[in-house]
Amino acid sequence: SSGRGTQESLVAAPAERRREDEAMEGQPDDQNQDLTVFVQNLLKEMQGRFQHMSDAIVNRIDDMGSRIDDLERSISELIREAGVEEGAAAPPPAQR
């Protein structure tokens, strides 16, 4: 008997779908067009926001890269200066 209930639900499902399809067909085309335009505008707006965020992230990454390059140059310069100062301040090696 449980198999028969399953068969009935399978038969009822297409009939319900047909009723839903008929109800959708009964809606005016203006509503469907309005919904389509709304969704398209929403997607365009979202795409614009994502593009703006993406551009902002790329700009920040570029800025960070420039700062890291400047920092590396400064560190190299400090290391060179420290090496020169150490060499000038260090006493000559003792001779035996």
Short mmCIF file of N, CA and C in Angstrom, two decimals:
data_model
loop_
_atom_site.label_atom_id
_atom_site.label_comp_id
_atom_site.label_asym_id
_atom_site.label_seq_id
_atom_site.Cartn_x
_atom_site.Cartn_y
_atom_site.Cartn_z
N SER A 1 0.83 -1.19 0.00
CA SER A 1 0.00 0.00 0.00
C SER A 1 0.87 1.25 0.00
N SER A 2 2.10 1.20 0.57
CA SER A 2 2.97 2.36 0.58
C SER A 2 3.43 2.69 -0.83
N GLY A 3 3.59 1.69 -1.68
CA GLY A 3 3.97 1.92 -3.07
C GLY A 3 2.88 2.67 -3.81
N ARG A 4 1.65 2.39 -3.46
CA ARG A 4 0.54 3.05 -4.15
C ARG A 4 0.49 4.53 -3.79
N GLY A 5 0.79 4.90 -2.53
CA GLY A 5 0.82 6.31 -2.11
C GLY A 5 1.89 7.06 -2.87
N THR A 6 3.02 6.43 -3.08
CA THR A 6 4.11 7.05 -3.83
C THR A 6 3.69 7.30 -5.26
N GLN A 7 2.99 6.31 -5.85
CA GLN A 7 2.53 6.48 -7.23
C GLN A 7 1.54 7.63 -7.33
N GLU A 8 0.67 7.75 -6.34
CA GLU A 8 -0.31 8.84 -6.37
C GLU A 8 0.38 10.19 -6.27
N SER A 9 1.43 10.29 -5.41
CA SER A 9 2.12 11.58 -5.28
C SER A 9 2.88 11.92 -6.55
N LEU A 10 3.38 10.89 -7.24
CA LEU A 10 4.08 11.14 -8.51
C LEU A 10 3.10 11.61 -9.58
N VAL A 11 1.89 11.09 -9.53
CA VAL A 11 0.88 11.48 -10.50
C VAL A 11 0.39 12.89 -10.18
N ALA A 12 0.26 13.22 -8.90
CA ALA A 12 -0.27 14.52 -8.50
C ALA A 12 0.73 15.64 -8.80
N ALA A 13 2.00 15.36 -8.69
CA ALA A 13 3.02 16.39 -8.87
C ALA A 13 2.95 17.03 -10.26
N PRO A 14 2.88 16.28 -11.35
CA PRO A 14 2.78 16.93 -12.66
C PRO A 14 1.50 17.75 -12.80
N ALA A 15 0.40 17.29 -12.20
CA ALA A 15 -0.85 18.04 -12.29
C ALA A 15 -0.71 19.38 -11.56
N GLU A 16 -0.04 19.37 -10.41
CA GLU A 16 0.19 20.62 -9.67
C GLU A 16 1.09 21.55 -10.47
N ARG A 17 2.11 20.98 -11.09
CA ARG A 17 3.01 21.80 -11.91
C ARG A 17 2.24 22.45 -13.06
N ARG A 18 1.34 21.68 -13.66
CA ARG A 18 0.56 22.24 -14.76
C ARG A 18 -0.27 23.43 -14.28
N ARG A 19 -0.88 23.29 -13.08
CA ARG A 19 -1.68 24.38 -12.53
C ARG A 19 -0.81 25.62 -12.26
N GLU A 20 0.39 25.40 -11.74
CA GLU A 20 1.30 26.51 -11.48
C GLU A 20 1.71 27.18 -12.79
N ASP A 21 2.00 26.36 -13.81
CA ASP A 21 2.38 26.91 -15.12
C ASP A 21 1.24 27.73 -15.70
N GLU A 22 0.00 27.22 -15.57
CA GLU A 22 -1.15 27.94 -16.10
C GLU A 22 -1.33 29.25 -15.35
N ALA A 23 -1.08 29.25 -14.05
CA ALA A 23 -1.21 30.47 -13.25
C ALA A 23 -0.15 31.49 -13.68
N MET A 24 1.05 31.02 -13.96
CA MET A 24 2.12 31.91 -14.41
C MET A 24 1.78 32.50 -15.77
N GLU A 25 1.19 31.70 -16.64
CA GLU A 25 0.82 32.17 -17.97
C GLU A 25 -0.26 33.23 -17.88
N GLY A 26 -1.07 33.17 -16.84
CA GLY A 26 -2.14 34.13 -16.67
C GLY A 26 -1.65 35.50 -16.23
N GLN A 27 -0.42 35.61 -15.73
CA GLN A 27 0.10 36.91 -15.29
C GLN A 27 0.34 37.80 -16.49
N PRO A 28 0.10 39.07 -16.32
CA PRO A 28 0.35 39.99 -17.43
C PRO A 28 1.84 40.03 -17.77
N ASP A 29 2.13 40.24 -19.04
CA ASP A 29 3.52 40.33 -19.49
C ASP A 29 4.24 41.51 -18.85
N ASP A 30 3.51 42.56 -18.52
CA ASP A 30 4.11 43.73 -17.89
C ASP A 30 4.78 43.37 -16.57
N GLN A 31 4.13 42.53 -15.77
CA GLN A 31 4.71 42.12 -14.50
C GLN A 31 5.99 41.33 -14.73
N ASN A 32 5.95 40.43 -15.69
CA ASN A 32 7.14 39.64 -15.99
C ASN A 32 8.27 40.53 -16.49
N GLN A 33 7.94 41.51 -17.35
CA GLN A 33 8.95 42.42 -17.85
C GLN A 33 9.50 43.29 -16.73
N ASP A 34 8.62 43.76 -15.84
CA ASP A 34 9.06 44.57 -14.71
C ASP A 34 10.03 43.79 -13.83
N LEU A 35 9.69 42.55 -13.57
CA LEU A 35 10.55 41.70 -12.75
C LEU A 35 11.89 41.47 -13.44
N THR A 36 11.86 41.23 -14.73
CA THR A 36 13.09 41.02 -15.49
C THR A 36 13.97 42.27 -15.45
N VAL A 37 13.37 43.42 -15.65
CA VAL A 37 14.13 44.69 -15.62
C VAL A 37 14.70 44.91 -14.22
N PHE A 38 13.89 44.64 -13.19
CA PHE A 38 14.35 44.81 -11.82
C PHE A 38 15.56 43.92 -11.54
N VAL A 39 15.47 42.67 -11.92
CA VAL A 39 16.57 41.72 -11.68
C VAL A 39 17.81 42.14 -12.46
N GLN A 40 17.63 42.56 -13.71
CA GLN A 40 18.78 43.00 -14.50
C GLN A 40 19.45 44.22 -13.88
N ASN A 41 18.66 45.18 -13.42
CA ASN A 41 19.22 46.37 -12.77
C ASN A 41 19.93 46.01 -11.48
N LEU A 42 19.35 45.09 -10.73
CA LEU A 42 19.97 44.65 -9.48
C LEU A 42 21.31 43.97 -9.76
N LEU A 43 21.35 43.13 -10.77
CA LEU A 43 22.60 42.45 -11.12
C LEU A 43 23.65 43.45 -11.60
N LYS A 44 23.24 44.46 -12.38
CA LYS A 44 24.19 45.49 -12.83
C LYS A 44 24.75 46.26 -11.65
N GLU A 45 23.87 46.60 -10.71
CA GLU A 45 24.30 47.34 -9.51
C GLU A 45 25.29 46.51 -8.70
N MET A 46 24.98 45.23 -8.52
CA MET A 46 25.88 44.34 -7.78
C MET A 46 27.22 44.22 -8.50
N GLN A 47 27.18 44.09 -9.82
CA GLN A 47 28.42 43.99 -10.59
C GLN A 47 29.25 45.26 -10.42
N GLY A 48 28.60 46.41 -10.44
CA GLY A 48 29.31 47.68 -10.24
C GLY A 48 29.95 47.75 -8.87
N ARG A 49 29.22 47.31 -7.86
CA ARG A 49 29.77 47.33 -6.48
C ARG A 49 30.96 46.38 -6.35
N PHE A 50 30.84 45.19 -6.92
CA PHE A 50 31.95 44.24 -6.86
C PHE A 50 33.16 44.77 -7.62
N GLN A 51 32.92 45.43 -8.76
CA GLN A 51 34.03 46.00 -9.53
C GLN A 51 34.72 47.09 -8.72
N HIS A 52 33.92 47.94 -8.05
CA HIS A 52 34.47 49.01 -7.22
C HIS A 52 35.32 48.42 -6.08
N MET A 53 34.78 47.40 -5.40
CA MET A 53 35.53 46.77 -4.32
C MET A 53 36.81 46.12 -4.85
N SER A 54 36.71 45.47 -5.98
CA SER A 54 37.87 44.81 -6.58
C SER A 54 38.95 45.84 -6.91
N ASP A 55 38.55 46.96 -7.51
CA ASP A 55 39.51 48.02 -7.84
C ASP A 55 40.16 48.57 -6.58
N ALA A 56 39.36 48.77 -5.53
CA ALA A 56 39.90 49.30 -4.27
C ALA A 56 40.91 48.33 -3.67
N ILE A 57 40.63 47.04 -3.73
CA ILE A 57 41.55 46.04 -3.18
C ILE A 57 42.85 46.02 -3.98
N VAL A 58 42.74 46.06 -5.31
CA VAL A 58 43.94 46.07 -6.15
C VAL A 58 44.78 47.31 -5.87
N ASN A 59 44.14 48.47 -5.71
CA ASN A 59 44.87 49.71 -5.40
C ASN A 59 45.58 49.60 -4.07
N ARG A 60 44.93 49.03 -3.08
CA ARG A 60 45.56 48.88 -1.76
C ARG A 60 46.74 47.92 -1.84
N ILE A 61 46.61 46.87 -2.60
CA ILE A 61 47.72 45.92 -2.76
C ILE A 61 48.90 46.60 -3.45
N ASP A 62 48.62 47.41 -4.48
CA ASP A 62 49.68 48.16 -5.15
C ASP A 62 50.37 49.12 -4.19
N ASP A 63 49.58 49.82 -3.37
CA ASP A 63 50.16 50.73 -2.37
C ASP A 63 51.04 49.98 -1.39
N MET A 64 50.57 48.83 -0.93
CA MET A 64 51.36 48.03 0.00
C MET A 64 52.65 47.56 -0.66
N GLY A 65 52.58 47.18 -1.92
CA GLY A 65 53.79 46.77 -2.64
C GLY A 65 54.80 47.89 -2.72
N SER A 66 54.32 49.10 -2.99
CA SER A 66 55.22 50.27 -3.05
C SER A 66 55.84 50.53 -1.68
N ARG A 67 55.04 50.43 -0.65
CA ARG A 67 55.57 50.65 0.71
C ARG A 67 56.61 49.59 1.07
N ILE A 68 56.37 48.36 0.68
CA ILE A 68 57.33 47.29 0.97
C ILE A 68 58.63 47.55 0.21
N ASP A 69 58.53 47.98 -1.04
CA ASP A 69 59.73 48.31 -1.82
C ASP A 69 60.52 49.43 -1.14
N ASP A 70 59.81 50.48 -0.69
CA ASP A 70 60.47 51.59 0.01
C ASP A 70 61.14 51.10 1.29
N LEU A 71 60.47 50.24 2.02
CA LEU A 71 61.01 49.70 3.26
C LEU A 71 62.26 48.87 2.99
N GLU A 72 62.23 48.05 1.95
CA GLU A 72 63.41 47.25 1.59
C GLU A 72 64.59 48.14 1.23
N ARG A 73 64.33 49.23 0.48
CA ARG A 73 65.41 50.16 0.13
C ARG A 73 65.98 50.81 1.38
N SER A 74 65.11 51.22 2.30
CA SER A 74 65.57 51.85 3.53
C SER A 74 66.41 50.89 4.36
N ILE A 75 65.97 49.65 4.46
CA ILE A 75 66.72 48.65 5.23
C ILE A 75 68.08 48.40 4.59
N SER A 76 68.13 48.28 3.28
CA SER A 76 69.40 48.06 2.58
C SER A 76 70.34 49.23 2.82
N GLU A 77 69.78 50.43 2.77
CA GLU A 77 70.59 51.64 3.01
C GLU A 77 71.14 51.64 4.43
N LEU A 78 70.30 51.30 5.40
CA LEU A 78 70.74 51.25 6.80
C LEU A 78 71.82 50.19 7.00
N ILE A 79 71.66 49.06 6.35
CA ILE A 79 72.66 47.99 6.47
C ILE A 79 73.99 48.46 5.89
N ARG A 80 73.95 49.13 4.72
CA ARG A 80 75.18 49.65 4.11
C ARG A 80 75.84 50.68 5.02
N GLU A 81 75.04 51.61 5.57
CA GLU A 81 75.59 52.62 6.47
C GLU A 81 76.18 52.00 7.72
N ALA A 82 75.51 51.00 8.27
CA ALA A 82 76.00 50.33 9.48
C ALA A 82 77.31 49.61 9.18
N GLY A 83 77.42 49.02 7.99
CA GLY A 83 78.66 48.32 7.61
C GLY A 83 79.81 49.29 7.45
N VAL A 84 79.56 50.46 6.89
CA VAL A 84 80.61 51.47 6.72
C VAL A 84 81.05 51.99 8.07
N GLU A 85 80.09 52.26 8.96
CA GLU A 85 80.41 52.77 10.29
C GLU A 85 81.18 51.75 11.11
N GLU A 86 80.78 50.49 11.02
CA GLU A 86 81.48 49.44 11.76
C GLU A 86 82.91 49.31 11.26
N GLY A 87 83.09 49.39 9.96
CA GLY A 87 84.44 49.28 9.40
C GLY A 87 85.31 50.45 9.79
N ALA A 88 84.77 51.64 9.89
CA ALA A 88 85.55 52.82 10.27
C ALA A 88 85.83 52.84 11.76
N ALA A 89 84.91 52.37 12.58
CA ALA A 89 85.07 52.42 14.02
C ALA A 89 85.84 51.23 14.57
N ALA A 90 85.93 50.15 13.83
CA ALA A 90 86.60 48.95 14.35
C ALA A 90 88.12 49.16 14.33
N PRO A 91 88.77 48.78 15.41
CA PRO A 91 90.24 48.91 15.44
C PRO A 91 90.85 47.91 14.46
N PRO A 92 92.01 48.22 13.95
CA PRO A 92 92.68 47.28 13.04
C PRO A 92 93.01 45.99 13.78
N PRO A 93 92.99 44.87 13.08
CA PRO A 93 93.30 43.61 13.78
C PRO A 93 94.71 43.64 14.36
N ALA A 94 94.83 43.10 15.56
CA ALA A 94 96.13 43.09 16.26
C ALA A 94 97.08 42.17 15.53
N GLN A 95 98.32 42.66 15.39
CA GLN A 95 99.34 41.82 14.73
C GLN A 95 100.22 41.20 15.80
N ARG A 96 100.57 39.99 15.66
CA ARG A 96 101.41 39.30 16.63
C ARG A 96 102.75 39.05 16.09
#
